[in-house]
PDB file of C-alpha atoms in Angstrom:
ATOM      1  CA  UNK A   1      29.745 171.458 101.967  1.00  0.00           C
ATOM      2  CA  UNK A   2      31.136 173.290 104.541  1.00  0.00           C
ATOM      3  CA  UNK A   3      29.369 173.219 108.121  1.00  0.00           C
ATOM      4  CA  UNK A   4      28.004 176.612 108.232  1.00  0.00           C
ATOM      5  CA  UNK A   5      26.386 176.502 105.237  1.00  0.00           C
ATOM      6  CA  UNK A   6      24.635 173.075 106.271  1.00  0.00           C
ATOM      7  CA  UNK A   7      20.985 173.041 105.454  1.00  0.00           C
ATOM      8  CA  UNK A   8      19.193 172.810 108.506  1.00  0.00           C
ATOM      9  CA  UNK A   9      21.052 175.879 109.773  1.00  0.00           C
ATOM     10  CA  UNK A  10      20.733 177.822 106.622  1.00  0.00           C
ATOM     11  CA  UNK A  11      16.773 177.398 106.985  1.00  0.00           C
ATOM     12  CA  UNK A  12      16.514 178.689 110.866  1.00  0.00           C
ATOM     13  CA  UNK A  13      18.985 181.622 110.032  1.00  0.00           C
ATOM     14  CA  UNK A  14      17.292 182.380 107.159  1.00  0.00           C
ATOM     15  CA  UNK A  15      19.942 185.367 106.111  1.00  0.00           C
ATOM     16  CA  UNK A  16      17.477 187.407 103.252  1.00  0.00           C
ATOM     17  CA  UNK A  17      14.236 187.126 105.454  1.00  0.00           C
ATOM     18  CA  UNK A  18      16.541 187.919 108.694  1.00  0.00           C
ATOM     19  CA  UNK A  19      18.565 190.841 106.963  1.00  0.00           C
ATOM     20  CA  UNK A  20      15.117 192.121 105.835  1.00  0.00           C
ATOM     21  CA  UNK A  21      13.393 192.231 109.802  1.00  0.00           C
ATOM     22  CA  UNK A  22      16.664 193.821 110.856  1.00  0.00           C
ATOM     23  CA  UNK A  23      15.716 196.974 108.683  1.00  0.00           C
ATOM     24  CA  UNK A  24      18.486 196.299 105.899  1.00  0.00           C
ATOM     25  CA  UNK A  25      17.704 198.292 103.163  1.00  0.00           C
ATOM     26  CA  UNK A  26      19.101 199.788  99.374  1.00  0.00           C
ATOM     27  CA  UNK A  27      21.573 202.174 100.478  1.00  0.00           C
ATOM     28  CA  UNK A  28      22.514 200.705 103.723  1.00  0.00           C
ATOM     29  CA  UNK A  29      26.259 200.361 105.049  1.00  0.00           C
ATOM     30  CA  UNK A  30      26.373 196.795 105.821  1.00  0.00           C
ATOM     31  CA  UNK A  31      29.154 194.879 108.145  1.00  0.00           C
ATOM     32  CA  UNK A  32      29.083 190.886 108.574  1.00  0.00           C
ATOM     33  CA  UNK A  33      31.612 190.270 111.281  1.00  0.00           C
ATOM     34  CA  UNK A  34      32.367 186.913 111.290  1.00  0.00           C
ATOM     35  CA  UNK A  35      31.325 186.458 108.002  1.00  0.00           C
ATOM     36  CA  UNK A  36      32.843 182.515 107.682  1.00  0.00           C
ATOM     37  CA  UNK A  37      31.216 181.552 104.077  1.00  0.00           C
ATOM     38  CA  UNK A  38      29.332 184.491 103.622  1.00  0.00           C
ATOM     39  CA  UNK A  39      25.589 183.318 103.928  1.00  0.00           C
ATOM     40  CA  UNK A  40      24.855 186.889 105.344  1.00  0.00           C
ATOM     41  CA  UNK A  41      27.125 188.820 102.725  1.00  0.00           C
ATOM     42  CA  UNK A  42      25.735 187.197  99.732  1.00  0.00           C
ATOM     43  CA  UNK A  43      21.968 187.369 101.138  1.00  0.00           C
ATOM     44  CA  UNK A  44      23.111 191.125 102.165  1.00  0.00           C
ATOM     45  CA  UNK A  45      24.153 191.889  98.539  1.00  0.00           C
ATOM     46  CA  UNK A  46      20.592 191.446  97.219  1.00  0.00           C
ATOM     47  CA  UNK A  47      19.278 194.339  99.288  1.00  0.00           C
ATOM     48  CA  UNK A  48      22.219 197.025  99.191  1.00  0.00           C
ATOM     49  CA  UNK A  49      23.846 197.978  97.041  1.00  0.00           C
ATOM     50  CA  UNK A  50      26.124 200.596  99.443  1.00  0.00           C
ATOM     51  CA  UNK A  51      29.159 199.142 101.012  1.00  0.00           C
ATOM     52  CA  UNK A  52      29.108 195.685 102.480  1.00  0.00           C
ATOM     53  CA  UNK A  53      32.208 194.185 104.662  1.00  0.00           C
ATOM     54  CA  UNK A  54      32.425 191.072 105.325  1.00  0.00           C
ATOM     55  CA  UNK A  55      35.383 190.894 108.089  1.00  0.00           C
ATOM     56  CA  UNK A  56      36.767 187.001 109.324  1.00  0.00           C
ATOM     57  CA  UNK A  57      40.368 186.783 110.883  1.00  0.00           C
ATOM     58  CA  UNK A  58      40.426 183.329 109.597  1.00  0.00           C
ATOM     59  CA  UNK A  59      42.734 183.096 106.067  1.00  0.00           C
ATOM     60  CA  UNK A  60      40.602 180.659 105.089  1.00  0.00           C
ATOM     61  CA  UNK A  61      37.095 182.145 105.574  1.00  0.00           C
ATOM     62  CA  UNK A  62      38.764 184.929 103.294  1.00  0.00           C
ATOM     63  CA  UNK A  63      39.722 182.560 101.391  1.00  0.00           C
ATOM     64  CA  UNK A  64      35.934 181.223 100.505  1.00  0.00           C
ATOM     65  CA  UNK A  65      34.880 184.839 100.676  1.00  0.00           C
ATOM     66  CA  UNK A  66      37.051 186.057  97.598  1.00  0.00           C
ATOM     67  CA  UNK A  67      36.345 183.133  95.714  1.00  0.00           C
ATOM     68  CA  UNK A  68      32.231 183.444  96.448  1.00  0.00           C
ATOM     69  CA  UNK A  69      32.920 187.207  95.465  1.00  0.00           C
ATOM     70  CA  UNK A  70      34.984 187.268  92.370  1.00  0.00           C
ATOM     71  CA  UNK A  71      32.376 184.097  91.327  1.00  0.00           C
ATOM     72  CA  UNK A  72      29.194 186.039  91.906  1.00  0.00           C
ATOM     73  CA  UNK A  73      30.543 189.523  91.075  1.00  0.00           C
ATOM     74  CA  UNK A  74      29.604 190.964  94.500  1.00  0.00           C
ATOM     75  CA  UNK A  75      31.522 194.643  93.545  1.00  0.00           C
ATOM     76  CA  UNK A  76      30.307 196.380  96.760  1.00  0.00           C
ATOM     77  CA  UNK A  77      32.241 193.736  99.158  1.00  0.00           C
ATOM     78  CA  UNK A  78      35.415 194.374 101.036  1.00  0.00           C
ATOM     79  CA  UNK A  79      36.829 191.374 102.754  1.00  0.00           C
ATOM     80  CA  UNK A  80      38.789 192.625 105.780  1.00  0.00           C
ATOM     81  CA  UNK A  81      40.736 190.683 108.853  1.00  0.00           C
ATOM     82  CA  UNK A  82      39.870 192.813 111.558  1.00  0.00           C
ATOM     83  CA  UNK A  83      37.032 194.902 112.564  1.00  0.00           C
ATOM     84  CA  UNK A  84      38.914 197.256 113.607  1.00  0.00           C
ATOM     85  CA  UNK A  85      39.991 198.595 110.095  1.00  0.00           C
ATOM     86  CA  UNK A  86      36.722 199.442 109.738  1.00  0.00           C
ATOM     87  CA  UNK A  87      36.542 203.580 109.348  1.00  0.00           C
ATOM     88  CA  UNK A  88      34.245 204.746 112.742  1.00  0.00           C
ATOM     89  CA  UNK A  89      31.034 205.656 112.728  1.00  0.00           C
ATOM     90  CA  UNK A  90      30.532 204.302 108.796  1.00  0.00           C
ATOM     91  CA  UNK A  91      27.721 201.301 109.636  1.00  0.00           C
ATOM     92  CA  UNK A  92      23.788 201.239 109.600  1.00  0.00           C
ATOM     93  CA  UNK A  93      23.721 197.412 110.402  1.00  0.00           C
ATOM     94  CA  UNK A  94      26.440 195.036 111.783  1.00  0.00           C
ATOM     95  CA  UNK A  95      26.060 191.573 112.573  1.00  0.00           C
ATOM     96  CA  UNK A  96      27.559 188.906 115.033  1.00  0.00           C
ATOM     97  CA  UNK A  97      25.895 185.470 113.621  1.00  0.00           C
ATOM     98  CA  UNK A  98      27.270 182.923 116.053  1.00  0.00           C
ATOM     99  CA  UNK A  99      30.797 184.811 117.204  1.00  0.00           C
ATOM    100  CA  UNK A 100      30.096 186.297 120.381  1.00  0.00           C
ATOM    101  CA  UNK A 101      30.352 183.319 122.283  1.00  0.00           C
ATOM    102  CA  UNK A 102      33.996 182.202 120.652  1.00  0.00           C
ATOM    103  CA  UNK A 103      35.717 186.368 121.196  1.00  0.00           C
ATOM    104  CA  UNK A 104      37.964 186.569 124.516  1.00  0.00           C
ATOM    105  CA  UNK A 105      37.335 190.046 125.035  1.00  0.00           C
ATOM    106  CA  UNK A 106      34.150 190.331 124.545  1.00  0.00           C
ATOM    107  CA  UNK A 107      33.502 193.714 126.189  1.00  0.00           C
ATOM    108  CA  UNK A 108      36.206 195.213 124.217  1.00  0.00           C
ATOM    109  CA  UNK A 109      34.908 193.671 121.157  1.00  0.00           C
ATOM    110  CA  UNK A 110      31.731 194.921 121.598  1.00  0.00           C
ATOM    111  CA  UNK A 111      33.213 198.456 122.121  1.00  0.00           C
ATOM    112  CA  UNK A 112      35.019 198.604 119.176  1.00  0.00           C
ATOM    113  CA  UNK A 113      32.147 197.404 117.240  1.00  0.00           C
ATOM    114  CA  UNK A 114      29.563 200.124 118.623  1.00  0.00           C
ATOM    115  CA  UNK A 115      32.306 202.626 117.193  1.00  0.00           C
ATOM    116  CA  UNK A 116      32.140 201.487 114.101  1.00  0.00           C
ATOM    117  CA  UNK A 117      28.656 202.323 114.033  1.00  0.00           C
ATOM    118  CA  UNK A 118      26.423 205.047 112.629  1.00  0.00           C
ATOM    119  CA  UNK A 119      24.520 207.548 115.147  1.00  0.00           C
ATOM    120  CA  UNK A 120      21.349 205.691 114.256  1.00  0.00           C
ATOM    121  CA  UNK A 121      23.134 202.502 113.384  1.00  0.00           C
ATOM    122  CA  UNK A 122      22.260 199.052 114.924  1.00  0.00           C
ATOM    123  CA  UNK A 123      23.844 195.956 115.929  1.00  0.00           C
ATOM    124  CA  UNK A 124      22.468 192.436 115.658  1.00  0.00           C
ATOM    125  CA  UNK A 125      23.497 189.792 117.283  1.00  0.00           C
ATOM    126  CA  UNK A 126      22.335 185.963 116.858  1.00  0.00           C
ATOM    127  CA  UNK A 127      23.780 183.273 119.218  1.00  0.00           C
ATOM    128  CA  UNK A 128      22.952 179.875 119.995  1.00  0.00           C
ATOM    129  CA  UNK A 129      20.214 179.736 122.944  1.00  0.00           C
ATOM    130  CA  UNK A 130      21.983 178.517 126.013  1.00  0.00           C
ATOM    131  CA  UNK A 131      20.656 174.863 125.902  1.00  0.00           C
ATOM    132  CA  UNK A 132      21.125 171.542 124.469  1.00  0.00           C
ATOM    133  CA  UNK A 133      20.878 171.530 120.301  1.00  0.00           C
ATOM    134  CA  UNK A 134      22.035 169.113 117.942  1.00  0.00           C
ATOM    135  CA  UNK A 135      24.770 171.268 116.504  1.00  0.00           C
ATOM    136  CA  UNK A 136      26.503 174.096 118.190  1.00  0.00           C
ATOM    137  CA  UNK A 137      29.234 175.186 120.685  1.00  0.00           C
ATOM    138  CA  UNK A 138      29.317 173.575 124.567  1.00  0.00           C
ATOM    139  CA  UNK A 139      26.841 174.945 126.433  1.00  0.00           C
ATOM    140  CA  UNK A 140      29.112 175.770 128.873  1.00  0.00           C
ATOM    141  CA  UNK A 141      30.691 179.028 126.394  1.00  0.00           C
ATOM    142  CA  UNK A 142      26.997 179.583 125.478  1.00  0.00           C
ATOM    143  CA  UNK A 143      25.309 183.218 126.088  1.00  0.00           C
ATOM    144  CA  UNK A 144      22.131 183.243 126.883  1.00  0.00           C
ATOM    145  CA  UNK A 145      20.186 186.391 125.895  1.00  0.00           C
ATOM    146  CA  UNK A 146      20.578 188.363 129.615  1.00  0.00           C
ATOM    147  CA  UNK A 147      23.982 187.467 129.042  1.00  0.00           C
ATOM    148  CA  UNK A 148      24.415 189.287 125.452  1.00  0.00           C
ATOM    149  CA  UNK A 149      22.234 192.042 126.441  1.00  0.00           C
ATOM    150  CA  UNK A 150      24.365 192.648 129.708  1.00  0.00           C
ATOM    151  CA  UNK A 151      27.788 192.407 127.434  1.00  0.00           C
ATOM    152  CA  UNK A 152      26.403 194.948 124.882  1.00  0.00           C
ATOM    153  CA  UNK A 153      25.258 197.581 128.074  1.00  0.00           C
ATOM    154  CA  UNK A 154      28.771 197.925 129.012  1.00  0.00           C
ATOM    155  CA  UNK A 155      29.881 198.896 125.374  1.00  0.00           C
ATOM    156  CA  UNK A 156      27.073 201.492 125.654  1.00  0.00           C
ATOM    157  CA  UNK A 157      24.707 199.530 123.321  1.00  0.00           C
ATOM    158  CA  UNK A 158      20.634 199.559 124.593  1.00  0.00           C
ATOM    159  CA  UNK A 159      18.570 196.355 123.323  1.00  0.00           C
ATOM    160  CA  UNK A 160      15.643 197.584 120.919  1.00  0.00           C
ATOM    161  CA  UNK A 161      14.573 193.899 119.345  1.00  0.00           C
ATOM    162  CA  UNK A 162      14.845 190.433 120.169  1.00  0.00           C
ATOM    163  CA  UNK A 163      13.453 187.540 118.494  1.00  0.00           C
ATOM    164  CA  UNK A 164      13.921 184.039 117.721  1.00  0.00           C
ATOM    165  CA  UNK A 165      15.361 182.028 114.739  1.00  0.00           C
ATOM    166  CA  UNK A 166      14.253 178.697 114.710  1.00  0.00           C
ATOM    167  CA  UNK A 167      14.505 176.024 117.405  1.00  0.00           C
ATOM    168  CA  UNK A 168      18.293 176.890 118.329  1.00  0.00           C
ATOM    169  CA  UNK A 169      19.018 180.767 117.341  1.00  0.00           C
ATOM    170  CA  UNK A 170      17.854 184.078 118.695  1.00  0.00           C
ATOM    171  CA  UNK A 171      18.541 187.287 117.867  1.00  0.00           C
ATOM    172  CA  UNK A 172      19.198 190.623 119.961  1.00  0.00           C
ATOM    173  CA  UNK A 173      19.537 194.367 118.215  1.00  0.00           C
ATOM    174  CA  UNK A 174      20.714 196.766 119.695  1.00  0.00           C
ATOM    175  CA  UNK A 175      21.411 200.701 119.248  1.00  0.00           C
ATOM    176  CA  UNK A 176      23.872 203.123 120.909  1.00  0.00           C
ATOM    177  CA  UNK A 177      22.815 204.218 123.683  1.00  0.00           C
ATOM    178  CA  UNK A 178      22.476 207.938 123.579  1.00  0.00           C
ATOM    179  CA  UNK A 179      20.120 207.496 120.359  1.00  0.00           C
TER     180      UNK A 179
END
């Protein structure tokens, strides 16, 4: 079993029941960047039935992807490489689940993600809190939430939700900012 699909973190993260309090509904343009196994695609392809992307740069979280697509006939998924191919202004929801903290740019990122996004579109972002958990990145690369919400300002992004998964996620949503 690969790592991110390890039980304990599948429970916190919860991917239908968190898709569903993010607002994800039939019809809904859905983009999972950094999708790594898909938890949030698959989960994502029970409520939508509009256009889901799951985006990785890694080969082999494609890889899994096109296998766990082709297996479970998920039609409405394109796998891309880059968020960046994504057409502008063509997403109600996108979500970072535990990516932020590994992106260099993350400003930049950010930016090109919040033009990928619908007028009334939202992004969601879940990170690791910035303490001590038994799985995770170094603390030291961890964001806490001020940090993500301060990242997301500059890319013109206002908060609108924030909650808590678990012991060792939260979440932050944001919208554009002249919404």
């Amino acid at each position: 079993m690969h790592k991110l699909e390890n039980p304990a973190r599948l429970a916190e993260l919860s991917p239908p029941e968190t898709l569903a309090r993010l607002g994800l509904k039939d019809k809904m343009t859905f983009a999972d960047i950094g999708a790594g196994t898909g938890i949030f695609t698959t989960a994502a392809a029970e409520i939508t039935h509009a256009p889901i992307y799951a985006i990785d740069p890694s080969a082999n979280m494609r890889e899994i992807l096109s296998s766990k697509k082709s297996a479970v006939a998920l039609d409405q998924v394109e796998i891309l490489s880059d968020v960046s191919a994504l057409p502008e202004k063509s997403v109600d929801l996108a979500l970072l689940c535990t990516v932020l903290h590994e992106i260099d740019n993350q400003e930049a990122f950010l930016q090109t993600i919040a033009e990928r996004l619908k007028p009334e579109g939202r992004l969601a972002i879940i990170e690791f809190h910035k303490s001590d958990s038994p799985f995770g990145p170094p603390l030291s690369i961890r964001l806490s939430t001020d940090d993500t919400t301060l990242l997301a300002s500059a890319a013109r992004l206002v908060e609108r939700e924030r909650f808590t998964l678990g012991e060792n996620f939260y979440c932050v949503c944001f919208g554009l900012k002249y919404i």
